[in-house]
GROMACS .gro file of N, CA and C in nm:
model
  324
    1UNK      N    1   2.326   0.746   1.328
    1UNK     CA    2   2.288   0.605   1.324
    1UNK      C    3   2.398   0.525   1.394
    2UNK      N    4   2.340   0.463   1.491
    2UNK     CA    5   2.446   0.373   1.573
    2UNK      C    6   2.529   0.220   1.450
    3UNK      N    7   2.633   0.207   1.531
    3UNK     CA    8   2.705   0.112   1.445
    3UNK      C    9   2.581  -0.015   1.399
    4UNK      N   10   2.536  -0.054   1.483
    4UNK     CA   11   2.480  -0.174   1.495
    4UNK      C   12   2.336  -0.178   1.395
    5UNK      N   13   2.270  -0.093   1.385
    5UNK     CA   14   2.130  -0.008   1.328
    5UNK      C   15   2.188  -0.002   1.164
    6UNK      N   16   2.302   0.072   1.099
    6UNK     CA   17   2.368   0.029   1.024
    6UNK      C   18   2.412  -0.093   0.942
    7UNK      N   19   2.479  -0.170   1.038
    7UNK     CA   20   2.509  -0.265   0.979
    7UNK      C   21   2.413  -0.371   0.978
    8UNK      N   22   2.278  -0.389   1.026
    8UNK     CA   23   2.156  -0.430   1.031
    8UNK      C   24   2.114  -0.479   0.897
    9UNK      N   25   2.093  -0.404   0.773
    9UNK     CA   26   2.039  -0.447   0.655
    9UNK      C   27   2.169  -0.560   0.559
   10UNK      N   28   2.270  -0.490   0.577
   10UNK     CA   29   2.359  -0.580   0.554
   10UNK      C   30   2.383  -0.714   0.616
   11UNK      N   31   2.377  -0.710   0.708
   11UNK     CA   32   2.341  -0.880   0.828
   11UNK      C   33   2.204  -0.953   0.738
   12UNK      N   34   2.112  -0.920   0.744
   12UNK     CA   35   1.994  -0.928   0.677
   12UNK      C   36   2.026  -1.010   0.547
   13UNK      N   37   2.074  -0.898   0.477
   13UNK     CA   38   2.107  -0.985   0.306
   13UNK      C   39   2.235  -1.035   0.322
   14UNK      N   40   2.340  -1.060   0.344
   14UNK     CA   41   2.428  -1.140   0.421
   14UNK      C   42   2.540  -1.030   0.329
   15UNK      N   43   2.552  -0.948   0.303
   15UNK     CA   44   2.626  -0.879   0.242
   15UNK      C   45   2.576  -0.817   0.144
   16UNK      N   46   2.483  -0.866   0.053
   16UNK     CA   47   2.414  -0.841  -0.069
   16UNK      C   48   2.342  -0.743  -0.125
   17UNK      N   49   2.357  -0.642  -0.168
   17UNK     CA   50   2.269  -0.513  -0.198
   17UNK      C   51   2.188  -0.569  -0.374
   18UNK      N   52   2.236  -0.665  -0.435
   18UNK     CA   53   2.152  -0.688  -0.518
   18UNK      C   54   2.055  -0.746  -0.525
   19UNK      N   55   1.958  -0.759  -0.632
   19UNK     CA   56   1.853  -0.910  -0.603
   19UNK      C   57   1.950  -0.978  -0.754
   20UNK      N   58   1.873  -1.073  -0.678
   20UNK     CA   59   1.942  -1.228  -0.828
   20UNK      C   60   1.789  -1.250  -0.927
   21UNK      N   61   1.690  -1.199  -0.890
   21UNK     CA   62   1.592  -1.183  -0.986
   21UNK      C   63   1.537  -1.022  -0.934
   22UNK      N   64   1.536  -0.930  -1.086
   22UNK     CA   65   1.432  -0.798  -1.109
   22UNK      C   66   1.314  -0.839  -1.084
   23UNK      N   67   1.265  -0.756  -0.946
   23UNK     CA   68   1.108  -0.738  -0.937
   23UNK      C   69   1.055  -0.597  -0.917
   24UNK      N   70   0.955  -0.590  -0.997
   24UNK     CA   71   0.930  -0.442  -1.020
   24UNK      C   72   0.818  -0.375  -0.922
   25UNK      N   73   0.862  -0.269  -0.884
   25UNK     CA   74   0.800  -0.238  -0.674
   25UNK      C   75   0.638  -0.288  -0.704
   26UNK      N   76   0.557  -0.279  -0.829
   26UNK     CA   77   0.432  -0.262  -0.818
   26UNK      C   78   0.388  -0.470  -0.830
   27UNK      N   79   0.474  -0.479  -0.850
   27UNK     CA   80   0.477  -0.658  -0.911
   27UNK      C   81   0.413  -0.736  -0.762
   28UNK      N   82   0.318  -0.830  -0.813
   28UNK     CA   83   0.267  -0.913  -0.717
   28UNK      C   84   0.342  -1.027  -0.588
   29UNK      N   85   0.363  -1.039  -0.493
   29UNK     CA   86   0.432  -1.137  -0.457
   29UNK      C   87   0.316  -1.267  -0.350
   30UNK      N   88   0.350  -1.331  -0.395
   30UNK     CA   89   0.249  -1.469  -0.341
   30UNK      C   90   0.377  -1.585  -0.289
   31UNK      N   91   0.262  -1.593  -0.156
   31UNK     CA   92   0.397  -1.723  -0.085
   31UNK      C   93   0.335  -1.878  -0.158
   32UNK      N   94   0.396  -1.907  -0.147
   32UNK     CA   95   0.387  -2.090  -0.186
   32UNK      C   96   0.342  -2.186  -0.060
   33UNK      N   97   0.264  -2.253  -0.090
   33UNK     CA   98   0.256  -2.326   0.027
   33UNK      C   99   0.341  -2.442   0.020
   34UNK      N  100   0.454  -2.396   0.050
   34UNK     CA  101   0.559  -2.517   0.060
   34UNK      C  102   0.592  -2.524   0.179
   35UNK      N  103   0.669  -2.590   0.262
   35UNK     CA  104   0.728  -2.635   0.358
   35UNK      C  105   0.870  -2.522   0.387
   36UNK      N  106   0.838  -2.458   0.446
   36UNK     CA  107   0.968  -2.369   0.502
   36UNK      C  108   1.081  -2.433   0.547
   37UNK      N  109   1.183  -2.376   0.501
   37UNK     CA  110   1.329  -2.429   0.583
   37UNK      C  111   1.369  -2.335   0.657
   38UNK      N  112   1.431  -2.415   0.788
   38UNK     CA  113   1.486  -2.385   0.880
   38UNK      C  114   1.599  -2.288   0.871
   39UNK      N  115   1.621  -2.236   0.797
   39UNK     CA  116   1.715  -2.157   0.767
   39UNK      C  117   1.681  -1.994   0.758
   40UNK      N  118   1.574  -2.012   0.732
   40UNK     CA  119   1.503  -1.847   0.701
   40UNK      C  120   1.528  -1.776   0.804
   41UNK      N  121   1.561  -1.649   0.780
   41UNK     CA  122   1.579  -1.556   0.905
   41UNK      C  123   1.417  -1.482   0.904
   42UNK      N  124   1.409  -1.414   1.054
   42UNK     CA  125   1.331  -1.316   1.074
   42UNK      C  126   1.218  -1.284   0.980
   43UNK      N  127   1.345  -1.208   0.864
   43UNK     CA  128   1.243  -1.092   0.771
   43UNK      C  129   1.174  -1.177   0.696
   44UNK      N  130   1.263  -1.297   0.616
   44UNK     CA  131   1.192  -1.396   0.502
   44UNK      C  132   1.110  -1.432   0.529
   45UNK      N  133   1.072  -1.464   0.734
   45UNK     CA  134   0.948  -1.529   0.770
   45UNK      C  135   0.852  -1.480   0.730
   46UNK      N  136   0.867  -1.344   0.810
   46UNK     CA  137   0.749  -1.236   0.778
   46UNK      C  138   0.728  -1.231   0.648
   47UNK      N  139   0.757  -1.176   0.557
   47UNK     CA  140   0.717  -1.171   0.420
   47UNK      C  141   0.659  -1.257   0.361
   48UNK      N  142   0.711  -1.417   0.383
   48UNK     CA  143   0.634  -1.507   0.335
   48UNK      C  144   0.465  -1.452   0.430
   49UNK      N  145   0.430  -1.472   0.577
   49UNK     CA  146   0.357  -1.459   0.655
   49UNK      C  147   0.256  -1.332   0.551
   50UNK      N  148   0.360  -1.218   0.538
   50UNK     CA  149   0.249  -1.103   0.447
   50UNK      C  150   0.211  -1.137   0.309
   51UNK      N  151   0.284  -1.223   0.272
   51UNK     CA  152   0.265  -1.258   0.114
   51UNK      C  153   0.165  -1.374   0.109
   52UNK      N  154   0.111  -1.458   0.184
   52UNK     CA  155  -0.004  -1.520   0.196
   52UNK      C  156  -0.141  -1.512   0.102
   53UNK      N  157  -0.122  -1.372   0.082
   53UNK     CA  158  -0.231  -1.266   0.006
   53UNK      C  159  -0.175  -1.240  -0.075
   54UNK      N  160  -0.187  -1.218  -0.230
   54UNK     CA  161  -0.102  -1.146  -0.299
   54UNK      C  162  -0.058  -1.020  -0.238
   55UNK      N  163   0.071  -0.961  -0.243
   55UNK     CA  164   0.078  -0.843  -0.182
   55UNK      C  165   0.226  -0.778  -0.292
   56UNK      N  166   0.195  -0.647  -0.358
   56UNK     CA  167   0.286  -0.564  -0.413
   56UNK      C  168   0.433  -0.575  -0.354
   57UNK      N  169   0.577  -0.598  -0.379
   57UNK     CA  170   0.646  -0.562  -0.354
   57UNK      C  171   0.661  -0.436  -0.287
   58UNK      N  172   0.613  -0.325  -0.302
   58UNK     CA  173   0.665  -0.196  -0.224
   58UNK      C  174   0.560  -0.188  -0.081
   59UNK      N  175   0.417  -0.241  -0.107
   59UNK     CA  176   0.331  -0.264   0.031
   59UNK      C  177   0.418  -0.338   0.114
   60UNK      N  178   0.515  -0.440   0.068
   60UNK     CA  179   0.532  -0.561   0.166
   60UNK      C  180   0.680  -0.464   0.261
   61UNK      N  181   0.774  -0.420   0.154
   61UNK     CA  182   0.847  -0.310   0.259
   61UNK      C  183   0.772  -0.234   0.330
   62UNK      N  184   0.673  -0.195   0.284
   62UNK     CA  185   0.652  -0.073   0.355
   62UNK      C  186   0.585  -0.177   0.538
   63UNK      N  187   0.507  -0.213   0.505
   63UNK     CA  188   0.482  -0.338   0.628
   63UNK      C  189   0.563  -0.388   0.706
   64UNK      N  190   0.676  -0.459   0.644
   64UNK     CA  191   0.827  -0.497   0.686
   64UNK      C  192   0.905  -0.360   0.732
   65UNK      N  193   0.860  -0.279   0.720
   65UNK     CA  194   0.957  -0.152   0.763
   65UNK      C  195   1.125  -0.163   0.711
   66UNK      N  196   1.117  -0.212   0.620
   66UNK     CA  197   1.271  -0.249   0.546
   66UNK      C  198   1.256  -0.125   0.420
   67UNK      N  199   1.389  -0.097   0.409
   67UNK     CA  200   1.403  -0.040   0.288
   67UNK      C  201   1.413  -0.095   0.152
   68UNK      N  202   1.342  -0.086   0.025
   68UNK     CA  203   1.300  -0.152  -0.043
   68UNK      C  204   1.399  -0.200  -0.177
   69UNK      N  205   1.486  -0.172  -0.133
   69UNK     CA  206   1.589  -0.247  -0.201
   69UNK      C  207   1.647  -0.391  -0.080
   70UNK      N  208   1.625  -0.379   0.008
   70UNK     CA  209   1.663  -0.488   0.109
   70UNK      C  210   1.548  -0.593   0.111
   71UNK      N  211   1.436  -0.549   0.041
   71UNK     CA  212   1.335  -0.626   0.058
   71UNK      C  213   1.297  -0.663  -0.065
   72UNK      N  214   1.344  -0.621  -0.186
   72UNK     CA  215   1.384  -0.695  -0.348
   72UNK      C  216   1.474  -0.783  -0.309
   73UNK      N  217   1.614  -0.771  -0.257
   73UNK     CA  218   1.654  -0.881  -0.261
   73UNK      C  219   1.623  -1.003  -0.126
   74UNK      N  220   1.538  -0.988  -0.051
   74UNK     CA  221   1.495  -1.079   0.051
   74UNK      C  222   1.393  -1.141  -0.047
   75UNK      N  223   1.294  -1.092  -0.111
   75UNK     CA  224   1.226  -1.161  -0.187
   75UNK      C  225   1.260  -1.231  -0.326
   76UNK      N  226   1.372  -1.204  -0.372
   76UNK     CA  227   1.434  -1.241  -0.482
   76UNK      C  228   1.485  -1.392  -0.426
   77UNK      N  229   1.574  -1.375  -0.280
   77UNK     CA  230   1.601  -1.506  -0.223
   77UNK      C  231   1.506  -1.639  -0.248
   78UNK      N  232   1.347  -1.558  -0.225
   78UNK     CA  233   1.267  -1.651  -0.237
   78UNK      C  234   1.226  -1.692  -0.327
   79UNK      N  235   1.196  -1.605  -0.424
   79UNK     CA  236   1.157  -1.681  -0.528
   79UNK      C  237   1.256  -1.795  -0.613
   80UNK      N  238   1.405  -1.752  -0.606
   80UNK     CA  239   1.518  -1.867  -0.587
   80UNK      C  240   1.499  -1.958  -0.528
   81UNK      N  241   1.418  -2.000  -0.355
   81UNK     CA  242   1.414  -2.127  -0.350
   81UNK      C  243   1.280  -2.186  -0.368
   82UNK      N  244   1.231  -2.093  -0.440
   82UNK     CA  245   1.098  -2.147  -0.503
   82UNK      C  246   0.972  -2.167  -0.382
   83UNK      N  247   0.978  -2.058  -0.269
   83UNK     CA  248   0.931  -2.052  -0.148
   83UNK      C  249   0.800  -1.928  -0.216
   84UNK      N  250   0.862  -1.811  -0.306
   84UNK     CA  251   0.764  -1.726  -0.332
   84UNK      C  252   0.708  -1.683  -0.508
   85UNK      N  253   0.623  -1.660  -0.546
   85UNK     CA  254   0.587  -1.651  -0.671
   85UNK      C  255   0.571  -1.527  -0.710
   86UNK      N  256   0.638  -1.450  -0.826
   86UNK     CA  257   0.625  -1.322  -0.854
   86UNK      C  258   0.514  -1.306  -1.005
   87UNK      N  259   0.454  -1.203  -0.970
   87UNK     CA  260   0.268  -1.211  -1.077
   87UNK      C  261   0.346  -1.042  -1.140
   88UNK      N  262   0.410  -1.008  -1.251
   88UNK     CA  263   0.451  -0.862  -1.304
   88UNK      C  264   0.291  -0.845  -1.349
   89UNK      N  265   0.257  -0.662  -1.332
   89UNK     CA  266   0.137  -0.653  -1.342
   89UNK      C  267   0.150  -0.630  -1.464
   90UNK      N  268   0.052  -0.594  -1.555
   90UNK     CA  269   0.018  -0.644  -1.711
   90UNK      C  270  -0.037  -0.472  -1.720
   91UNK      N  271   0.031  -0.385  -1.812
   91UNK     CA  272  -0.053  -0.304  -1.852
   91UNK      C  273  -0.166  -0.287  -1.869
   92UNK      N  274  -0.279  -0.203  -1.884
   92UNK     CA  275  -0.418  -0.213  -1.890
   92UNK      C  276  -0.434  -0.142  -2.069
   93UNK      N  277  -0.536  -0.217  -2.112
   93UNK     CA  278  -0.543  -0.212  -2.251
   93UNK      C  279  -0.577  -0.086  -2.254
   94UNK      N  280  -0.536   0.013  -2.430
   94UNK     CA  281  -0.546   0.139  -2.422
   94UNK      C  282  -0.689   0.190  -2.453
   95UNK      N  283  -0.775   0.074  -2.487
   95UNK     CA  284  -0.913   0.072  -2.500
   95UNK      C  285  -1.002   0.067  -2.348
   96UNK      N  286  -0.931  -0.004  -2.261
   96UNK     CA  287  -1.015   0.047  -2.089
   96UNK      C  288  -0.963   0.177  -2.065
   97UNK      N  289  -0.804   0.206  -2.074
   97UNK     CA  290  -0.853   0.314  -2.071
   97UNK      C  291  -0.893   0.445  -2.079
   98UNK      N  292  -0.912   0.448  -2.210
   98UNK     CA  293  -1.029   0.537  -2.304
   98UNK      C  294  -1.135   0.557  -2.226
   99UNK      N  295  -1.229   0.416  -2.181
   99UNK     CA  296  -1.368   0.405  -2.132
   99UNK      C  297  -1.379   0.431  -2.023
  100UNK      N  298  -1.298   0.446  -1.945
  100UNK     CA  299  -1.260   0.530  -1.792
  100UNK      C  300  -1.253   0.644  -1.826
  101UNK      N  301  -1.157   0.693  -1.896
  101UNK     CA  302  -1.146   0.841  -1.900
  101UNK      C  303  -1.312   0.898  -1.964
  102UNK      N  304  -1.355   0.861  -2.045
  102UNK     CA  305  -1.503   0.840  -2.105
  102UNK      C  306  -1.596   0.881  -1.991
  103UNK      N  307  -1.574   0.828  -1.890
  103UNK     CA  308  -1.701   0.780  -1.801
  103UNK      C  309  -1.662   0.868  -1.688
  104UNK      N  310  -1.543   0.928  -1.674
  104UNK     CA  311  -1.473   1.024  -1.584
  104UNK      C  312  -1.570   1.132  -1.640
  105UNK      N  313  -1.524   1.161  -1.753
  105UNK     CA  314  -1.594   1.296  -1.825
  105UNK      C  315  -1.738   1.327  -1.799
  106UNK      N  316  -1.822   1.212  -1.808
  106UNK     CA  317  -1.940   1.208  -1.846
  106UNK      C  318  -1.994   1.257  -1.703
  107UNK      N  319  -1.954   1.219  -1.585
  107UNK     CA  320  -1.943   1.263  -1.431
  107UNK      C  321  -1.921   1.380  -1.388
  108UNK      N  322  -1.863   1.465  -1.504
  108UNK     CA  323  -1.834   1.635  -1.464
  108UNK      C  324  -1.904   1.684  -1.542
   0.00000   0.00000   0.00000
């Protein structure tokens, strides 16, 4: 890996390998229709741009071609300036699914 290719993700988060808010890879991310600042680099654009749609944290790396700890904390940025909204998905009750597995069975 060349010097520059390297030091790439780090430029990116400006040093930062953490996020300042836990988001969990399967967790929803939705952009805001707020007014962007001039400040956003590159990647934040895009993401907001993919997050338009609700879109999973780990889809949106994988899209972004970022590694997904670089792209927790690019999105963590945002939801800090209140640019993106995070939706944690909600377990599914243990009664659906019973009635799935139910209806799986009933099919074989």
């Amino acid at each position: 890996m060349s010097a520059p290719a390297a030091l790439r993700p780090y430029v990116i988060t400006r040093g930062r390998a953490r996020a300042a808010y836990g988001i969990a890879l399967e967790a929803l991310l939705t952009a805001r229709q707020a007014p962007r600042p001039l400040h956003l680099n590159p990647e934040e654009r895009t993401l907001l741009d993919l997050c338009a749609r609700p879109t999973a944290l780990a889809e949106a790396a994988a899209r972004l071609g970022l590694p997904l700890g670089l792209t927790r904390v690019l999105a963590s940025d945002l939801v800090v300036q209140g640019l993106l909204t995070v939706s944690e998905s909600v377990p599914p009750e243990v009664r659906l699914l019973r009635d799935v597995l139910a209806g799986l069975r009933r099919m074989t």
